[in-house]
């Protein structure tokens, strides 16, 4: 059942840097080991330098967004929170979420801390300079662009892709989940990676 769900999930997104899903065997679509997406990176948090490598040994759920996002980020993080809340205490110790801000001009460390703590204590908010964030986004195939807002106090919004990335305890990007993936499927994907340990 899980393999079927993930096959549907992966087929519903476009991953141009991998290849078209139709040309790949089922196992190849589900298992992203050996592909070019993903990798270690270093950004900044309110606690100082943050490196993905620091979370080696844990399942990492990665998401790109920004704190002033009106809909995509809150809904995605709410679904992730629901999934994390279903984990046992033992499982939860082996899972961590990372929210990467693509709006470093406005998202201070305090704003990021306040934002992610609203959703779940196992989330950390990180960012960096515009060039640093762009480099990490490129690693994962994430897309974002600043859009001017006329007659708005916010001045601009950031249109961004809404994929949730699941990274194995070994640091490999394994699954891509599209926006509005149900929390039960996120939970199942996390447990799938935990079981591989």
PDB file of C-alpha atoms in Angstrom:
ATOM      1  CA  UNK A   1       0.000   0.000   0.000  1.00  0.00           C
ATOM      2  CA  UNK A   2       2.779   2.432   0.940  1.00  0.00           C
ATOM      3  CA  UNK A   3       4.628   1.873  -2.338  1.00  0.00           C
ATOM      4  CA  UNK A   4       1.413   2.592  -4.270  1.00  0.00           C
ATOM      5  CA  UNK A   5       0.795   5.839  -2.361  1.00  0.00           C
ATOM      6  CA  UNK A   6       4.323   7.078  -2.923  1.00  0.00           C
ATOM      7  CA  UNK A   7       4.197   6.169  -6.578  1.00  0.00           C
ATOM      8  CA  UNK A   8       1.103   8.377  -6.942  1.00  0.00           C
ATOM      9  CA  UNK A   9       2.716  11.166  -4.898  1.00  0.00           C
ATOM     10  CA  UNK A  10       5.913  11.245  -6.888  1.00  0.00           C
ATOM     11  CA  UNK A  11       4.079  11.069 -10.191  1.00  0.00           C
ATOM     12  CA  UNK A  12       2.038  14.115  -9.227  1.00  0.00           C
ATOM     13  CA  UNK A  13       5.058  16.417  -9.113  1.00  0.00           C
ATOM     14  CA  UNK A  14       7.484  17.539 -11.767  1.00  0.00           C
ATOM     15  CA  UNK A  15      11.131  16.768 -11.077  1.00  0.00           C
ATOM     16  CA  UNK A  16      12.859  17.876 -14.259  1.00  0.00           C
ATOM     17  CA  UNK A  17      16.342  17.298 -12.883  1.00  0.00           C
ATOM     18  CA  UNK A  18      15.629  13.615 -12.385  1.00  0.00           C
ATOM     19  CA  UNK A  19      13.802  12.585 -15.613  1.00  0.00           C
ATOM     20  CA  UNK A  20      10.165  12.128 -16.473  1.00  0.00           C
ATOM     21  CA  UNK A  21       8.476   9.679 -14.125  1.00  0.00           C
ATOM     22  CA  UNK A  22       6.959   7.776 -17.039  1.00  0.00           C
ATOM     23  CA  UNK A  23      10.405   6.659 -18.194  1.00  0.00           C
ATOM     24  CA  UNK A  24      11.394   5.237 -14.807  1.00  0.00           C
ATOM     25  CA  UNK A  25      10.649   1.842 -13.291  1.00  0.00           C
ATOM     26  CA  UNK A  26       8.532   1.912 -10.109  1.00  0.00           C
ATOM     27  CA  UNK A  27      11.417   1.268  -7.715  1.00  0.00           C
ATOM     28  CA  UNK A  28      13.448   3.997  -9.385  1.00  0.00           C
ATOM     29  CA  UNK A  29      10.649   6.525  -8.904  1.00  0.00           C
ATOM     30  CA  UNK A  30      10.216   5.666  -5.234  1.00  0.00           C
ATOM     31  CA  UNK A  31      13.859   5.460  -4.281  1.00  0.00           C
ATOM     32  CA  UNK A  32      15.861   8.590  -5.099  1.00  0.00           C
ATOM     33  CA  UNK A  33      19.229   7.252  -3.956  1.00  0.00           C
ATOM     34  CA  UNK A  34      21.889   7.989  -6.537  1.00  0.00           C
ATOM     35  CA  UNK A  35      20.038  10.944  -8.059  1.00  0.00           C
ATOM     36  CA  UNK A  36      21.519  14.425  -8.200  1.00  0.00           C
ATOM     37  CA  UNK A  37      19.012  16.209  -5.966  1.00  0.00           C
ATOM     38  CA  UNK A  38      19.851  16.853  -2.328  1.00  0.00           C
ATOM     39  CA  UNK A  39      23.041  17.159  -0.339  1.00  0.00           C
ATOM     40  CA  UNK A  40      24.559  18.735   2.755  1.00  0.00           C
ATOM     41  CA  UNK A  41      24.404  22.456   3.322  1.00  0.00           C
ATOM     42  CA  UNK A  42      25.167  25.028   6.002  1.00  0.00           C
ATOM     43  CA  UNK A  43      22.914  27.967   6.890  1.00  0.00           C
ATOM     44  CA  UNK A  44      22.214  29.993  10.038  1.00  0.00           C
ATOM     45  CA  UNK A  45      19.683  29.717  12.858  1.00  0.00           C
ATOM     46  CA  UNK A  46      19.093  31.625  16.080  1.00  0.00           C
ATOM     47  CA  UNK A  47      21.427  29.104  17.716  1.00  0.00           C
ATOM     48  CA  UNK A  48      24.245  29.832  15.277  1.00  0.00           C
ATOM     49  CA  UNK A  49      25.522  27.847  12.333  1.00  0.00           C
ATOM     50  CA  UNK A  50      23.266  25.014  11.246  1.00  0.00           C
ATOM     51  CA  UNK A  51      24.419  22.143   9.070  1.00  0.00           C
ATOM     52  CA  UNK A  52      22.238  19.357   7.720  1.00  0.00           C
ATOM     53  CA  UNK A  53      25.055  17.023   8.717  1.00  0.00           C
ATOM     54  CA  UNK A  54      24.248  17.795  12.371  1.00  0.00           C
ATOM     55  CA  UNK A  55      21.058  15.783  11.936  1.00  0.00           C
ATOM     56  CA  UNK A  56      22.766  12.692  10.581  1.00  0.00           C
ATOM     57  CA  UNK A  57      21.153   9.628  12.127  1.00  0.00           C
ATOM     58  CA  UNK A  58      17.683  11.227  12.026  1.00  0.00           C
ATOM     59  CA  UNK A  59      14.963  11.394   9.407  1.00  0.00           C
ATOM     60  CA  UNK A  60      14.804  15.009   8.217  1.00  0.00           C
ATOM     61  CA  UNK A  61      11.699  16.638   6.783  1.00  0.00           C
ATOM     62  CA  UNK A  62      12.767  19.693   4.765  1.00  0.00           C
ATOM     63  CA  UNK A  63      10.595  22.518   3.465  1.00  0.00           C
ATOM     64  CA  UNK A  64      11.331  25.828   1.704  1.00  0.00           C
ATOM     65  CA  UNK A  65       9.045  28.785   2.453  1.00  0.00           C
ATOM     66  CA  UNK A  66       8.750  32.042   4.359  1.00  0.00           C
ATOM     67  CA  UNK A  67       6.964  33.306   7.452  1.00  0.00           C
ATOM     68  CA  UNK A  68       4.668  35.761   5.659  1.00  0.00           C
ATOM     69  CA  UNK A  69       3.379  33.099   3.275  1.00  0.00           C
ATOM     70  CA  UNK A  70      -0.432  33.386   3.310  1.00  0.00           C
ATOM     71  CA  UNK A  71      -1.415  29.803   2.568  1.00  0.00           C
ATOM     72  CA  UNK A  72       1.050  27.217   1.242  1.00  0.00           C
ATOM     73  CA  UNK A  73       3.469  27.266   4.168  1.00  0.00           C
ATOM     74  CA  UNK A  74       0.887  27.252   6.960  1.00  0.00           C
ATOM     75  CA  UNK A  75      -1.084  24.417   5.395  1.00  0.00           C
ATOM     76  CA  UNK A  76       2.034  22.353   4.651  1.00  0.00           C
ATOM     77  CA  UNK A  77       3.458  22.813   8.136  1.00  0.00           C
ATOM     78  CA  UNK A  78       0.083  22.046   9.719  1.00  0.00           C
ATOM     79  CA  UNK A  79      -0.026  18.711   7.862  1.00  0.00           C
ATOM     80  CA  UNK A  80       3.548  17.968   8.893  1.00  0.00           C
ATOM     81  CA  UNK A  81       2.686  18.837  12.490  1.00  0.00           C
ATOM     82  CA  UNK A  82      -0.242  16.418  12.414  1.00  0.00           C
ATOM     83  CA  UNK A  83       2.072  13.662  11.203  1.00  0.00           C
ATOM     84  CA  UNK A  84       4.703  14.416  13.849  1.00  0.00           C
ATOM     85  CA  UNK A  85       2.060  14.396  16.571  1.00  0.00           C
ATOM     86  CA  UNK A  86       1.209  10.791  15.661  1.00  0.00           C
ATOM     87  CA  UNK A  87       4.770   9.589  16.262  1.00  0.00           C
ATOM     88  CA  UNK A  88       5.684   7.903  19.528  1.00  0.00           C
ATOM     89  CA  UNK A  89       8.132   9.706  21.810  1.00  0.00           C
ATOM     90  CA  UNK A  90      10.849   7.268  20.727  1.00  0.00           C
ATOM     91  CA  UNK A  91      10.134   7.872  17.038  1.00  0.00           C
ATOM     92  CA  UNK A  92       9.996  11.626  17.536  1.00  0.00           C
ATOM     93  CA  UNK A  93      13.521  11.641  18.922  1.00  0.00           C
ATOM     94  CA  UNK A  94      14.676  10.323  15.540  1.00  0.00           C
ATOM     95  CA  UNK A  95      12.880  12.906  13.357  1.00  0.00           C
ATOM     96  CA  UNK A  96      13.546  16.608  12.825  1.00  0.00           C
ATOM     97  CA  UNK A  97      11.966  19.207  10.576  1.00  0.00           C
ATOM     98  CA  UNK A  98      13.901  22.024   8.874  1.00  0.00           C
ATOM     99  CA  UNK A  99      12.132  25.109   7.509  1.00  0.00           C
ATOM    100  CA  UNK A 100      14.384  27.085   5.132  1.00  0.00           C
ATOM    101  CA  UNK A 101      13.313  30.687   4.613  1.00  0.00           C
ATOM    102  CA  UNK A 102      13.534  31.913   1.033  1.00  0.00           C
ATOM    103  CA  UNK A 103      12.893  35.459   2.287  1.00  0.00           C
ATOM    104  CA  UNK A 104      16.083  36.281   4.224  1.00  0.00           C
ATOM    105  CA  UNK A 105      15.470  40.025   3.855  1.00  0.00           C
ATOM    106  CA  UNK A 106      12.459  39.873   6.169  1.00  0.00           C
ATOM    107  CA  UNK A 107      12.722  36.594   8.062  1.00  0.00           C
ATOM    108  CA  UNK A 108      14.826  37.308  11.126  1.00  0.00           C
ATOM    109  CA  UNK A 109      15.897  34.458  13.380  1.00  0.00           C
ATOM    110  CA  UNK A 110      13.327  35.575  15.950  1.00  0.00           C
ATOM    111  CA  UNK A 111      10.572  35.555  13.333  1.00  0.00           C
ATOM    112  CA  UNK A 112      11.614  32.073  12.227  1.00  0.00           C
ATOM    113  CA  UNK A 113      11.726  30.742  15.790  1.00  0.00           C
ATOM    114  CA  UNK A 114       8.291  32.143  16.566  1.00  0.00           C
ATOM    115  CA  UNK A 115       6.870  30.773  13.327  1.00  0.00           C
ATOM    116  CA  UNK A 116       8.125  27.186  13.498  1.00  0.00           C
ATOM    117  CA  UNK A 117       7.489  26.837  17.237  1.00  0.00           C
ATOM    118  CA  UNK A 118       3.819  27.508  16.551  1.00  0.00           C
ATOM    119  CA  UNK A 119       3.658  24.297  14.501  1.00  0.00           C
ATOM    120  CA  UNK A 120       5.929  21.854  16.350  1.00  0.00           C
ATOM    121  CA  UNK A 121       8.914  21.843  18.746  1.00  0.00           C
ATOM    122  CA  UNK A 122      10.819  19.476  16.435  1.00  0.00           C
ATOM    123  CA  UNK A 123      11.059  22.150  13.744  1.00  0.00           C
ATOM    124  CA  UNK A 124      13.951  24.551  13.282  1.00  0.00           C
ATOM    125  CA  UNK A 125      13.921  27.665  11.115  1.00  0.00           C
ATOM    126  CA  UNK A 126      17.078  28.497   9.176  1.00  0.00           C
ATOM    127  CA  UNK A 127      18.141  30.960   6.514  1.00  0.00           C
ATOM    128  CA  UNK A 128      21.218  32.726   5.175  1.00  0.00           C
ATOM    129  CA  UNK A 129      22.277  35.344   2.686  1.00  0.00           C
ATOM    130  CA  UNK A 130      20.326  35.489  -0.559  1.00  0.00           C
ATOM    131  CA  UNK A 131      23.131  33.696  -2.387  1.00  0.00           C
ATOM    132  CA  UNK A 132      23.420  30.996   0.293  1.00  0.00           C
ATOM    133  CA  UNK A 133      19.702  30.279   0.232  1.00  0.00           C
ATOM    134  CA  UNK A 134      19.716  30.197  -3.579  1.00  0.00           C
ATOM    135  CA  UNK A 135      22.535  27.651  -3.526  1.00  0.00           C
ATOM    136  CA  UNK A 136      20.645  25.326  -1.174  1.00  0.00           C
ATOM    137  CA  UNK A 137      17.428  25.711  -3.166  1.00  0.00           C
ATOM    138  CA  UNK A 138      19.314  24.710  -6.310  1.00  0.00           C
ATOM    139  CA  UNK A 139      20.629  21.594  -4.550  1.00  0.00           C
ATOM    140  CA  UNK A 140      17.076  20.452  -3.946  1.00  0.00           C
ATOM    141  CA  UNK A 141      15.455  21.755  -7.105  1.00  0.00           C
ATOM    142  CA  UNK A 142      13.309  24.228  -5.154  1.00  0.00           C
ATOM    143  CA  UNK A 143      11.995  27.253  -7.051  1.00  0.00           C
ATOM    144  CA  UNK A 144      11.070  30.699  -5.754  1.00  0.00           C
ATOM    145  CA  UNK A 145      10.685  34.223  -7.089  1.00  0.00           C
ATOM    146  CA  UNK A 146       9.919  37.586  -5.505  1.00  0.00           C
ATOM    147  CA  UNK A 147       6.668  39.156  -6.760  1.00  0.00           C
ATOM    148  CA  UNK A 148       5.888  42.834  -6.174  1.00  0.00           C
ATOM    149  CA  UNK A 149       2.575  43.636  -4.509  1.00  0.00           C
ATOM    150  CA  UNK A 150       1.044  46.953  -5.444  1.00  0.00           C
ATOM    151  CA  UNK A 151      -0.565  48.925  -2.613  1.00  0.00           C
ATOM    152  CA  UNK A 152       0.391  46.336   0.012  1.00  0.00           C
ATOM    153  CA  UNK A 153       2.165  46.877   3.313  1.00  0.00           C
ATOM    154  CA  UNK A 154       4.211  43.755   2.596  1.00  0.00           C
ATOM    155  CA  UNK A 155       5.626  45.266  -0.641  1.00  0.00           C
ATOM    156  CA  UNK A 156       6.238  41.816  -2.107  1.00  0.00           C
ATOM    157  CA  UNK A 157       5.366  38.148  -1.814  1.00  0.00           C
ATOM    158  CA  UNK A 158       7.517  35.143  -2.637  1.00  0.00           C
ATOM    159  CA  UNK A 159       6.038  32.576  -4.995  1.00  0.00           C
ATOM    160  CA  UNK A 160       7.710  29.265  -4.226  1.00  0.00           C
ATOM    161  CA  UNK A 161       7.474  25.560  -4.902  1.00  0.00           C
ATOM    162  CA  UNK A 162       5.788  23.547  -2.167  1.00  0.00           C
ATOM    163  CA  UNK A 163       7.502  20.175  -2.162  1.00  0.00           C
ATOM    164  CA  UNK A 164       8.278  18.477   1.141  1.00  0.00           C
ATOM    165  CA  UNK A 165      11.613  16.640   1.071  1.00  0.00           C
ATOM    166  CA  UNK A 166      12.262  13.538   3.158  1.00  0.00           C
ATOM    167  CA  UNK A 167      15.898  12.793   3.900  1.00  0.00           C
ATOM    168  CA  UNK A 168      17.115   9.488   5.295  1.00  0.00           C
ATOM    169  CA  UNK A 169      19.240   9.140   8.457  1.00  0.00           C
ATOM    170  CA  UNK A 170      22.218   8.674   6.119  1.00  0.00           C
ATOM    171  CA  UNK A 171      21.619  12.110   4.612  1.00  0.00           C
ATOM    172  CA  UNK A 172      20.150  10.916   1.296  1.00  0.00           C
ATOM    173  CA  UNK A 173      17.121  12.603  -0.237  1.00  0.00           C
ATOM    174  CA  UNK A 174      14.672   9.741  -0.574  1.00  0.00           C
ATOM    175  CA  UNK A 175      11.153  11.060  -1.141  1.00  0.00           C
ATOM    176  CA  UNK A 176       9.467  14.152  -2.543  1.00  0.00           C
ATOM    177  CA  UNK A 177       5.928  14.836  -1.361  1.00  0.00           C
ATOM    178  CA  UNK A 178       3.768  17.407  -3.169  1.00  0.00           C
ATOM    179  CA  UNK A 179       1.723  20.146  -1.531  1.00  0.00           C
ATOM    180  CA  UNK A 180      -1.323  18.921   0.390  1.00  0.00           C
ATOM    181  CA  UNK A 181      -0.010  15.394   0.830  1.00  0.00           C
ATOM    182  CA  UNK A 182      -2.261  14.026   3.610  1.00  0.00           C
ATOM    183  CA  UNK A 183      -0.660  13.815   7.046  1.00  0.00           C
ATOM    184  CA  UNK A 184      -1.253  10.050   7.157  1.00  0.00           C
ATOM    185  CA  UNK A 185       0.954   9.625   4.075  1.00  0.00           C
ATOM    186  CA  UNK A 186       3.641  11.903   5.508  1.00  0.00           C
ATOM    187  CA  UNK A 187       3.562   9.805   8.676  1.00  0.00           C
ATOM    188  CA  UNK A 188       3.829   6.586   6.696  1.00  0.00           C
ATOM    189  CA  UNK A 189       6.771   7.917   4.667  1.00  0.00           C
ATOM    190  CA  UNK A 190       8.607   8.963   7.846  1.00  0.00           C
ATOM    191  CA  UNK A 191       8.053   5.572   9.434  1.00  0.00           C
ATOM    192  CA  UNK A 192       9.203   3.869   6.257  1.00  0.00           C
ATOM    193  CA  UNK A 193      12.563   5.655   6.529  1.00  0.00           C
ATOM    194  CA  UNK A 194      12.782   4.976  10.264  1.00  0.00           C
ATOM    195  CA  UNK A 195      12.285   1.270   9.601  1.00  0.00           C
ATOM    196  CA  UNK A 196      15.261   1.231   7.205  1.00  0.00           C
ATOM    197  CA  UNK A 197      17.676   2.208   9.974  1.00  0.00           C
TER     198      UNK A 197
END
